[in-house]
Every structure is written in C-alpha cells, then in structure tokens.
Short mmCIF file of C-alpha atoms and ligand atoms in Angstrom, two decimals:
data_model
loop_
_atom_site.label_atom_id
_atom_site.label_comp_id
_atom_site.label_asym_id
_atom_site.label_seq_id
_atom_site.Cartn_x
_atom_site.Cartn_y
_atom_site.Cartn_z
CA UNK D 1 13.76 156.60 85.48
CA UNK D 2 14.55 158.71 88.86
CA UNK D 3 12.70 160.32 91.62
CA UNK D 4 13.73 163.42 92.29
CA UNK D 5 11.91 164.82 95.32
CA UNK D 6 12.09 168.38 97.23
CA UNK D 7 11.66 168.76 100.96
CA UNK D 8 10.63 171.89 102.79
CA UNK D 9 9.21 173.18 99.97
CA UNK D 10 6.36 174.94 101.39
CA UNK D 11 6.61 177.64 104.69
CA UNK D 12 3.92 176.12 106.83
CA UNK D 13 5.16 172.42 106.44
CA UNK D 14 8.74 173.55 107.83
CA UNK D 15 7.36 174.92 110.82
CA UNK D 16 5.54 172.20 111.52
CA UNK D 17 8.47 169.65 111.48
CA UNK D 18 10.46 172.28 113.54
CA UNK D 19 12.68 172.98 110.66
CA UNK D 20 14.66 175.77 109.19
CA UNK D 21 13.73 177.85 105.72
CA UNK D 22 16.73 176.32 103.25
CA UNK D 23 18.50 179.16 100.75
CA UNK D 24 18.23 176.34 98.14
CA UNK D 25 16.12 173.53 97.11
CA UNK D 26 16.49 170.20 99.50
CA UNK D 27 17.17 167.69 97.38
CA UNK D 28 16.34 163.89 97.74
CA UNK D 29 16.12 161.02 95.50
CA UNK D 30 13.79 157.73 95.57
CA UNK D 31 14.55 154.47 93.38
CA UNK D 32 12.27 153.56 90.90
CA UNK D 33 10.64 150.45 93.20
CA UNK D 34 8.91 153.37 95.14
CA UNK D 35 6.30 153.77 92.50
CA UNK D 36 2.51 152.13 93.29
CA UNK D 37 0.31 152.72 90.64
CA UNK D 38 -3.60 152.17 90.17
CA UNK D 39 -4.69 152.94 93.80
CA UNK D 40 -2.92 150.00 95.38
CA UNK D 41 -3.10 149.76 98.89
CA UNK D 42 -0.33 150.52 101.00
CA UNK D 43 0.91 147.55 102.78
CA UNK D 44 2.30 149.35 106.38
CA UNK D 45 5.97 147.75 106.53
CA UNK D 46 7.52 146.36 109.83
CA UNK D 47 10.59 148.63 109.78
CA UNK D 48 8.85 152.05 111.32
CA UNK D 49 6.48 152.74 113.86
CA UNK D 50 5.62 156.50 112.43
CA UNK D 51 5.22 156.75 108.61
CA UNK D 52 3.51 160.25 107.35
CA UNK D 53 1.58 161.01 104.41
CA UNK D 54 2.89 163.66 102.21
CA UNK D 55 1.04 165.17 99.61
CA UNK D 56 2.81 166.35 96.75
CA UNK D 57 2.29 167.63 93.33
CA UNK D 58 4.44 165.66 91.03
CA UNK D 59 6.09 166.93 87.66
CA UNK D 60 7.30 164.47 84.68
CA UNK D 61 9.69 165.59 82.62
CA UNK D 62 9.23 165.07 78.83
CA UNK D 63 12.47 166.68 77.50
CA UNK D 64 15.85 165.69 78.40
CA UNK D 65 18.03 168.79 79.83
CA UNK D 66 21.23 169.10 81.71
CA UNK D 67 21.51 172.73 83.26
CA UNK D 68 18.22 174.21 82.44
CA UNK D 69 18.02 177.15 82.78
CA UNK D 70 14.92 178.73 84.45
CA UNK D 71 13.27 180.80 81.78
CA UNK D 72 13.66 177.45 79.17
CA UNK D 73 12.61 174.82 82.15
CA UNK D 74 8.94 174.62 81.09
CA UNK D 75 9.70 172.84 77.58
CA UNK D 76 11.11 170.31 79.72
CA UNK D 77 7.34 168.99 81.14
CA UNK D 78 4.12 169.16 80.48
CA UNK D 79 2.02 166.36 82.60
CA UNK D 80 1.50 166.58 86.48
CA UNK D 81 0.33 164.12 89.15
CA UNK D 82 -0.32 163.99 92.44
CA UNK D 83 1.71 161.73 94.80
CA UNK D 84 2.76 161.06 98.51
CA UNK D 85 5.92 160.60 99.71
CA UNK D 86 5.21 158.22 102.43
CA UNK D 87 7.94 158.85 105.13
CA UNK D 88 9.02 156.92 108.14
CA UNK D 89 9.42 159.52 110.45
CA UNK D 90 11.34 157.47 113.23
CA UNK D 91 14.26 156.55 110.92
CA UNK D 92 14.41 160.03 109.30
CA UNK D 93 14.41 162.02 112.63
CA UNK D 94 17.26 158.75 113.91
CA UNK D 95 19.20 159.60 110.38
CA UNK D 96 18.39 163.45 110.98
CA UNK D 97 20.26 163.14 114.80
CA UNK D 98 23.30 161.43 113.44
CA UNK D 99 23.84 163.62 110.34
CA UNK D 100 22.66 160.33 108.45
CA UNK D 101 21.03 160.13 104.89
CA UNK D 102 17.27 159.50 104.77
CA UNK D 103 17.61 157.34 102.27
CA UNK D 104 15.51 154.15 103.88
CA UNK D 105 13.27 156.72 105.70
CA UNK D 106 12.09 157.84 102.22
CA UNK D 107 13.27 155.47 99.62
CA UNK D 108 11.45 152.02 100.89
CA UNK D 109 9.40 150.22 98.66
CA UNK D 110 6.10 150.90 97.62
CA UNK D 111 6.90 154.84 99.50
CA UNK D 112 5.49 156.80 96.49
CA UNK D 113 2.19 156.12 95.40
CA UNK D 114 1.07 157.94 92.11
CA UNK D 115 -1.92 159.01 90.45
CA UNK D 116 -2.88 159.31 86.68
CA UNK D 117 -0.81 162.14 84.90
CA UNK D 118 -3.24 165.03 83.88
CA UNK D 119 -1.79 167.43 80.54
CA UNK D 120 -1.83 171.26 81.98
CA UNK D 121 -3.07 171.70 78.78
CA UNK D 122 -6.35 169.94 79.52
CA UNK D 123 -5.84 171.45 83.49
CA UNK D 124 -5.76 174.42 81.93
CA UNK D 125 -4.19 176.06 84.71
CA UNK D 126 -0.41 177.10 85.47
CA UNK D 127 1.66 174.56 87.09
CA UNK D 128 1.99 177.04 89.66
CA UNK D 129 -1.76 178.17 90.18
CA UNK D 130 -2.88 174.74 90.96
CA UNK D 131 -5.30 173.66 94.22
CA UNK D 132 -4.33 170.06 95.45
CA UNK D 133 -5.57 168.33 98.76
CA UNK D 134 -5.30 165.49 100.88
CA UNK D 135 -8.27 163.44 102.40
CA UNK D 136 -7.67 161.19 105.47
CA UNK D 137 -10.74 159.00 106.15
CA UNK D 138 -13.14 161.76 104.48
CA UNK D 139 -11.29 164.68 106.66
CA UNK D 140 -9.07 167.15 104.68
CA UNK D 141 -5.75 167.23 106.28
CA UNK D 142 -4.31 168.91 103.46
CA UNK D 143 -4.47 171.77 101.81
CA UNK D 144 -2.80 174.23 99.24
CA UNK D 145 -1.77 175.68 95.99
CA UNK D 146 1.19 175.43 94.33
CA UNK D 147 1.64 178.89 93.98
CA UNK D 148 2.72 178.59 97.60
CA UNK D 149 6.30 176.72 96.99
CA UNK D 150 9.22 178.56 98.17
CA UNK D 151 10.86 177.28 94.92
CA UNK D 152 8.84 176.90 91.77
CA UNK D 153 8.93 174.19 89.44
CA UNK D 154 10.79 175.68 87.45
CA UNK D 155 13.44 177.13 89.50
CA UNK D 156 13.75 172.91 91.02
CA UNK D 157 14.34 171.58 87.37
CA UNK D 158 17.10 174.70 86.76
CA UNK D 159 18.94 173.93 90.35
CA UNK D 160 18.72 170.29 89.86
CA UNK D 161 19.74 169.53 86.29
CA UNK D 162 23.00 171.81 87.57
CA UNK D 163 23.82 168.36 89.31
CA UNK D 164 22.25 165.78 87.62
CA UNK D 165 20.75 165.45 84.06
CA UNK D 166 17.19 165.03 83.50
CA UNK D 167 15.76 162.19 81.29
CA UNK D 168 12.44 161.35 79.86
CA UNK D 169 10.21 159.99 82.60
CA UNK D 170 11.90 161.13 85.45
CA UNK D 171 9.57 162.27 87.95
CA UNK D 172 9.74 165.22 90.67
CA UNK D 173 7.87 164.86 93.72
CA UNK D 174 8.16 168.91 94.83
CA UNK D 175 7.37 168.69 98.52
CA UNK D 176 4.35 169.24 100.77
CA UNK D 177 2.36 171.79 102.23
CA UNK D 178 1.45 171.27 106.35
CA UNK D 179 -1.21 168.97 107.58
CA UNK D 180 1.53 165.86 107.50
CA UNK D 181 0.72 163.21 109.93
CA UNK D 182 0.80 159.53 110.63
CA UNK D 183 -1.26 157.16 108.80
CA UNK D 184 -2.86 153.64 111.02
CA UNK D 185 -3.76 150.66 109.22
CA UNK D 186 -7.25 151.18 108.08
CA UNK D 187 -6.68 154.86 107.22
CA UNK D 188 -8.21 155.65 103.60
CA UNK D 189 -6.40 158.33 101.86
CA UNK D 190 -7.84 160.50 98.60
CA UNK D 191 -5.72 162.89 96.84
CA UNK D 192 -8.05 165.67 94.86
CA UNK D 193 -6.06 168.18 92.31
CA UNK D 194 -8.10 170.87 91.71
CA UNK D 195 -10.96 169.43 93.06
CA UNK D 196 -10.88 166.20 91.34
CA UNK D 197 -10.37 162.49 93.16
CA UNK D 198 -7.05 161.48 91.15
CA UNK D 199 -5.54 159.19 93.84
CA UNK D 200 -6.95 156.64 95.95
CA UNK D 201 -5.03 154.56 98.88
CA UNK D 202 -5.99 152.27 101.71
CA UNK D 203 -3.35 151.70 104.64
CA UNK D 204 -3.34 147.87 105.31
MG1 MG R 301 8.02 165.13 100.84
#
C-alpha cells in the first residue's frame, strides 16, 4: 500500500504558505509507517520544532488502474476518509531552500493519522460536494468543501496513474484548504466530514 498525497491543492492554502498556483498536481508520497489508526495520540517527535496540521480528505482506491483516464477514474474508489498530513515545517521550508525533497518533513512516522472510511454511497454526497473541518482545542481552524480543489479527485487519480500504477488500498491524501498551523503538546484535534466527528487526536 502507498500514500499518495497532493500539495497546494486548494487556492487559499497556497497563499497562505507564500506559494505559487502549480499547472499540475504536486505530487508527494508517504510510506506506509505513516498511518495511525483508532484516534491514537500523536507522540510530538524530537526532530522539528514546527509541525502543522493538515486536514485532508482522503480517497482509497478499490480498483487497480494504470493511466486512468478522467471520465473512467471514479470506478477506481468508492470510500473516503479524513486525514492530516502532519508536516514539519522547519525541515520542509530547510529542504524547500536547498531544492531538497520533503521526504522526512512529510514522510516521518506516525505523520498521517486516519479516520474510519465512510462509502459515498452511505455519504450520499459527491466526492466533490463534500464539507470537512478541522477542530483545534474546540476552535475551527479549518474549513472547506471539496468542491474547492484546484484539481479534482478525479483529475489526481488520471495525472498520477500516468506515473505510477494504482493498487487496491492505496490511499490519496488530496491536500488542504487554509487554516494550517502548528500544533503544541496538549493540543486536541477533531476532524468532522460533513458535520460528523470521524477523527480524534491528542498532541502528546
Ligand atoms: Mg498536505
């Protein structure tokens, strides 16, 4: 299983981080050991002294594919999560300023804590017409609906499987809206999708 995640995915969040709008999809990747299930806490690691929260709506894929294309990408999923891509934000913006990858800024373990998966059968929504948010200590910090991604899911899985085939179980993490900010040991984080608590996570 893979993590395939998008950054600067959503027009607010780029402005934020002082970045520029891409032409195509940013593409990342996370190993496998990111993954925290069942509202773990997060255990703040001794490497960085900035690590955001990122919200993100996450996308399994049930249907293997190599070059989707767009119009045949939704029989390749049908579950969705919500997620954050915990980032060090010292070691990316270090990584950024020497044309570096951000692969420990983003990959570390224990970076990608995930809710339950929820059937958009059962949402009964449109992948792209959902309403997720982030709580930070009872304060929403984030806010948005997917129908505000520069790329949509389904343009992601059509630009990505170009490169690299997509298996059963991988997971897309398809980036974050703006609100990102760092997290302090004691912080208590709750992820809602569509007004539903689906994620839990205490920094520690
Ligand atoms: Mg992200």
């Amino acid at each position: 299983m893979k993590i395939i995640c998008v950054g600067r995915n959503y027009s607010e969040h780029i402005k934020e981080l002082s970045n520029s709008k891409p032409d195509k999809p940013v593409i990342f990747l996370k190993p496998d050991t990111a993954i925290v299930r069942g509202n773990s806490p997060f255990y703040y690691p001794d490497f960085s002294q900035q690590i955001d929260y990122e919200c993100e709506l996450v996308v399994k894929i049930s249907k293997i594919g190599k070059s989707i294309p767009v119009s045949c990408a939704k029989n390749h999923y049908n579950e969705v999560a919500l997620g954050i891509d915990f980032t060090c934000r010292d070691l990316q913006t270090e990584a950024k300023e020497k044309s570096l990858p951000w692969t420990l800024a983003k990959g570390f373990d224990y970076s990608a804590p995930l809710s339950e998966f929820y059937s958009l059968e059962d949402l009964g929504k449109d992948v792209q017409n959902l309403d997720f948010s982030l709580l930070k200590n009872g304060e929403t910090v984030q806010q948005a609906n997917t129908s505000q991604m520069l790329f949509s899911v389904d343009e992601i899985i059509s630009f990505v499987s170009r490169f690299i085939s997509l298996k059963v179980g991988d997971l897309i993490f398809t980036g974050t809206p703006a609100g990102v900010s760092s997290i302090q040991i004691g912080d208590k984080l709750t992820a809602c999708l569509e007004g539903k608590e689906v994620l839990k996570c205490e920094i520690k």
